[in-house]
C-alpha positions in Angstrom: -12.0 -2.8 -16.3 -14.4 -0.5 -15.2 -14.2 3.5 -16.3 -17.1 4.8 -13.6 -17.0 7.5 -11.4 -18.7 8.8 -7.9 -18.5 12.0 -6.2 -17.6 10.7 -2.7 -20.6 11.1 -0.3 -23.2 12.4 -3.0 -25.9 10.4 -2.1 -27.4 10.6 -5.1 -24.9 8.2 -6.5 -26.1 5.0 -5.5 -23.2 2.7 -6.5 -20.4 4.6 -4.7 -22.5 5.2 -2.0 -23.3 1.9 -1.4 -19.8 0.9 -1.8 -18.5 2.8 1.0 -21.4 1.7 2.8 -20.2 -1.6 2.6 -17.3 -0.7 3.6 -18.1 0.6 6.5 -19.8 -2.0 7.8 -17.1 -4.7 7.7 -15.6 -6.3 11.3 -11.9 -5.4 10.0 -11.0 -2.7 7.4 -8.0 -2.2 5.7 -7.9 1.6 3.9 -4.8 0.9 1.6 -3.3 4.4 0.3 -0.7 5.3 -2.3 0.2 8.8 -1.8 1.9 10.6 -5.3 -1.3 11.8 -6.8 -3.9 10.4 -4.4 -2.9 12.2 -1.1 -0.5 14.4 -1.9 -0.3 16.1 -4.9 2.8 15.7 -7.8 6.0 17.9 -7.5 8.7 18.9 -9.1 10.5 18.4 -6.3 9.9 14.6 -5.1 10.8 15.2 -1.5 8.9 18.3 -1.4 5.6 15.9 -1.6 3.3 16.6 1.3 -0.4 15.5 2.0 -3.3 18.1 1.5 -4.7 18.9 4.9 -7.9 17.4 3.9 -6.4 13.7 2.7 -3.8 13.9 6.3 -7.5 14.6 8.7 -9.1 11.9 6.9 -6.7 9.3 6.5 -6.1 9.8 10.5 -9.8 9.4 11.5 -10.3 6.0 9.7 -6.9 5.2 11.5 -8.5 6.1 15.1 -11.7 4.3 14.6 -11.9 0.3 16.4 -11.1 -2.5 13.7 -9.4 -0.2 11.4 -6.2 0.1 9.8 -4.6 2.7 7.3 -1.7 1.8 5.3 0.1 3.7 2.6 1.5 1.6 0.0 4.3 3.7 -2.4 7.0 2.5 -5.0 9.1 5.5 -2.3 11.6 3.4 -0.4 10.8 3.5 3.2 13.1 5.9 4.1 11.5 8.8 1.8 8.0 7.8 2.2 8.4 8.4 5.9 9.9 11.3 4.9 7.2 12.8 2.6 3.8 11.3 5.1 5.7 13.0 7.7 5.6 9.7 9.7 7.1 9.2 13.6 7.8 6.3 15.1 4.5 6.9 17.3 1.6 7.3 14.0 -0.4 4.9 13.5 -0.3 4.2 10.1 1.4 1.1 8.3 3.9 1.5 5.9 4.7 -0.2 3.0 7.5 0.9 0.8 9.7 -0.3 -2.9 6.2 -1.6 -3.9 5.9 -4.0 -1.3 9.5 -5.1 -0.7 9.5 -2.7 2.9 6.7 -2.8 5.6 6.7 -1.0 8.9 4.4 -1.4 11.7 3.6 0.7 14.7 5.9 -0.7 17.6 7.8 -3.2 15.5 11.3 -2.2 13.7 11.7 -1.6 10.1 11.0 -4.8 7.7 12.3 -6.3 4.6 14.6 -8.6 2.9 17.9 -6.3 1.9 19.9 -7.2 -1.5 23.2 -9.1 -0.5 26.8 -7.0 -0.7 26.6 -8.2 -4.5 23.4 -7.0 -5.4 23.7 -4.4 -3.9 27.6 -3.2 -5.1 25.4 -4.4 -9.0 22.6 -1.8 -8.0 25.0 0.9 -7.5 27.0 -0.2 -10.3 24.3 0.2 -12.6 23.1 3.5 -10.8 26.4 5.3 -11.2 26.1 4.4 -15.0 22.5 5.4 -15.2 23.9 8.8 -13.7 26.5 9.1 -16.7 24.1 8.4 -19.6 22.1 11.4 -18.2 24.5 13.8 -16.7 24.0 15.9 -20.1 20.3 15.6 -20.6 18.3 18.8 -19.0 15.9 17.9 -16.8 16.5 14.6 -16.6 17.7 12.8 -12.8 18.3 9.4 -11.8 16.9 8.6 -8.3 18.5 5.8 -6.2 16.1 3.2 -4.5 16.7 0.7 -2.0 16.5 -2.5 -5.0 17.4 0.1 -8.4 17.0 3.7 -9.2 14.5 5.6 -11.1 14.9 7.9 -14.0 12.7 11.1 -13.6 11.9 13.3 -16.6 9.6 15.9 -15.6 11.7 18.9 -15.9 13.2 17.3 -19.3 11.1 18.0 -22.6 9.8 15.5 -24.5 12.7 14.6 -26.9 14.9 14.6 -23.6 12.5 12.6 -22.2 12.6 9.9 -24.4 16.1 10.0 -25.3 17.2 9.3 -21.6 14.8 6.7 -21.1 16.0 4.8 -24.1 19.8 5.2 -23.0 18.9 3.8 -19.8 16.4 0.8 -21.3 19.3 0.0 -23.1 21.6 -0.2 -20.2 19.3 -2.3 -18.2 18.7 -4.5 -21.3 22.4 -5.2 -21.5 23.3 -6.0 -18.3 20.2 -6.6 -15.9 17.6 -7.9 -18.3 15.9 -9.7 -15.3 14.8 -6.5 -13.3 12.0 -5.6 -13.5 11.0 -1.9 -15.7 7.7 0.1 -13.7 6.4 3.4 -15.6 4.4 6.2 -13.9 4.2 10.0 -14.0 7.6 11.2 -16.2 9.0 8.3 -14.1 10.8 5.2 -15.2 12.0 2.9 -12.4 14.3 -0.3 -12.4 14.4 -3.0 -9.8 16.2 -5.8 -9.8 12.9 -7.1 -7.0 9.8 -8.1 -8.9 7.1 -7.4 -5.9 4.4 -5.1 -6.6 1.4 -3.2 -4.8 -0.4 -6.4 -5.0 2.0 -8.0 -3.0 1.6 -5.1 0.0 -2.2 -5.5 -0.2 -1.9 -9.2 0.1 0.8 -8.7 3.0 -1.0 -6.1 4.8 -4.3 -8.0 4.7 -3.6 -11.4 6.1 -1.3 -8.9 8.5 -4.8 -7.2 9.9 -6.9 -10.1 9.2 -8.7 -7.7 6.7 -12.6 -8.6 6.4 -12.5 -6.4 3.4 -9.9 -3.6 1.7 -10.3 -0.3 -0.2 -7.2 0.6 -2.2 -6.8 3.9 -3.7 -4.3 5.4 -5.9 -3.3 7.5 -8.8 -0.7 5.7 -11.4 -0.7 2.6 -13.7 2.1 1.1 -10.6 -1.2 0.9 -8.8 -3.0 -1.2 -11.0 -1.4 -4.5 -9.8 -3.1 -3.4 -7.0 -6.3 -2.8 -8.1 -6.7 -5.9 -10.2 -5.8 -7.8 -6.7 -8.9 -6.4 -5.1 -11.6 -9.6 -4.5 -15.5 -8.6 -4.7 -16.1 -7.5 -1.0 -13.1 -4.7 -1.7 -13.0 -1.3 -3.2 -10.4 -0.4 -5.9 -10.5 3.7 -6.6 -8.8 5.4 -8.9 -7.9 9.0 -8.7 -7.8 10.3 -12.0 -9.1 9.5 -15.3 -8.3 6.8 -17.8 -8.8 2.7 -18.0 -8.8 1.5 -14.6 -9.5 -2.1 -12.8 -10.6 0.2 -10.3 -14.4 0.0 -9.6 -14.9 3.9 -9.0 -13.0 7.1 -9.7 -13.1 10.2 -8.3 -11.2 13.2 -10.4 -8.8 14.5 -8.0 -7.2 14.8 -4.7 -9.9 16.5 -2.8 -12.5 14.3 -3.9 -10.5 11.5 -2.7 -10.4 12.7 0.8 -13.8 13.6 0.2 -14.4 9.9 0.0 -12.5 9.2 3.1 -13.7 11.6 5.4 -17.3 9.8 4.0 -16.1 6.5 5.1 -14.5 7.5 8.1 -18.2 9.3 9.0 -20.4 6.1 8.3 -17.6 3.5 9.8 -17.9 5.8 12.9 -21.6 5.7 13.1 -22.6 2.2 11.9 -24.4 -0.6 15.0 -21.7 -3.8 14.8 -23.8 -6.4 13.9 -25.3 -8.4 16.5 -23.6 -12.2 17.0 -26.8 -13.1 19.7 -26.9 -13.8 23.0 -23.8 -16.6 23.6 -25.1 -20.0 24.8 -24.4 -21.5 28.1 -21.1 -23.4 28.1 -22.0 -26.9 29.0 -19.5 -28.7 31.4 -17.4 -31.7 29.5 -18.3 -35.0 30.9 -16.3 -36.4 33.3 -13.9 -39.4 31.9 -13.6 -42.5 34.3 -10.1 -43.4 34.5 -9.3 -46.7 35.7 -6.6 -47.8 37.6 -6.7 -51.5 39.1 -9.6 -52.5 39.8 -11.2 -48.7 40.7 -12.8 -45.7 38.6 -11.8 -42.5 38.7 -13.6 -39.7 37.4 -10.6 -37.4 36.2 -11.8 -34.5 37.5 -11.3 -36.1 41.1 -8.1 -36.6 41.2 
């Protein structure tokens, strides 16, 4: 795990600089982007999430430039992250939402293997007692998603906090032991599907035939992610605490600083020269008999 940090685009930071660098100069790039906390920052008010200016202009000029493709990867179902990126059916941006259980693609429909009518009455069973065990708690919501539901305690004080989380883990305990529990910023979620961020960075790149992949993002649900990342990638987290991330930049605007960066030198670099192709020699010509004659088959 790796606790470094670069200022994106100060030169006088050799490592990240020549990490983007590297970047840059791959055939096929995959820019992998959560966006709660690394494009957009936190609100009270989940829906109200939108990107900073700075993070949207970046994010669409890597997204513009040849052999490149930008993805954001969220725990959001797909619905609400389209929602919150501000997304149309025209961007060019991949999608990839419930951690990797929900992709879209620009010019392809909606992708991703739906519960069956038991799972999903179970889901909403569980849900709509999730709802009760909280109803009295200040500050304290459960959010539906498309596999489970999330408990949010950002508005709740700390006692609050802690006491609806615990009624919930016990819940889920009881009667779903098998889903899986994710925790992030005054966020608990529950999912009875076990894919994570790693599995929409592995999707996504054998999707793009990525020669290498930066992912970026904020919370600990990122650092499935991160810990994917091979030794030609960049893992960045945005914030500060133990990280498999290789660099980490302190805050939003940094991050797009970093972007805009890449997007600069992955606009400018010289594709690497392959050489002149050689000629194409002909392929002999096979005799075919038949009787008593040759053919060469190209004769016939």
């Amino acid at each position: 795990m790796s606790d470094s940090s670069a200022a994106a685009g100060d030169s006088t930071d050799p490592v990240g600089e020549a990490a983007v660098q590297r970047l840059a100069d791959t055939e096929r790039l995959l820019v992998a982007l959560d966006v709660d906390g690394t494009l957009a920052p936190l609100s009270d008010e989940p829906m109200s999430v939108r990107m900073l200016p700075a993070a949207r202009a970046a994010v669409l000029a890597l997204a513009a430039l040849p052999g490149t493709t930008v993805a954001l990867v969220s725990g959001r179902t797909l619905h609400d992250l389209r929602t919150i990126a501000e997304h149309t059916d025209d961007s060019p941006l991949l999608l990839a939402g419930s951690h990797g259980a929900e992709y879209w693609s620009p010019g392809e429909r909606e992708r991703g293997t739906g519960d069956d009518a038991a799972a999903s009455a179970r889901r909403d069973a569980l849900r709509r007692r999730a709802e009760t065990l909280v109803e009295s708690m200040p500050g304290a919501w459960i959010e539906p998603k498309t596999f489970g539901f999330a408990v949010h305690t950002r508005l709740a004080d700390a006692d609050t906090a802690a006491a609806a989380n615990a009624a919930v883990d016990a819940l889920i305990a009881a009667e779903a032991p098998q889903w899986r529990r994710r925790t992030g910023h005054d966020i608990v979620e529950y999912a009875s599907r076990t894919e994570g961020k790693d599995t929409a960075v592995r999707v996504l790149r054998e999707r793009t035939a990525a020669t290498a992949v930066l992912f970026a993002g904020d919370d600990v649900t990122d650092e499935d992610a991160l810990a994917s990342l091979g030794p030609g990638d960049l893992g960045v987290l945005v914030g500060d605490r133990p990280t498999h991330a290789t660099l980490t930049v302190p805050d939003i605007p940094a991050m797009a600083a970093l972007l805009r960066r890449l997007a600069e030198l992955r606009a400018g670099r010289t594709p690497v020269s392959r050489g002149p192709r050689p000629p194409r020699r002909p392929a002999p010509r096979r005799a075919v008999r038949h009787g008593s004659r040759s053919h060469p088959s190209g004769s016939r």
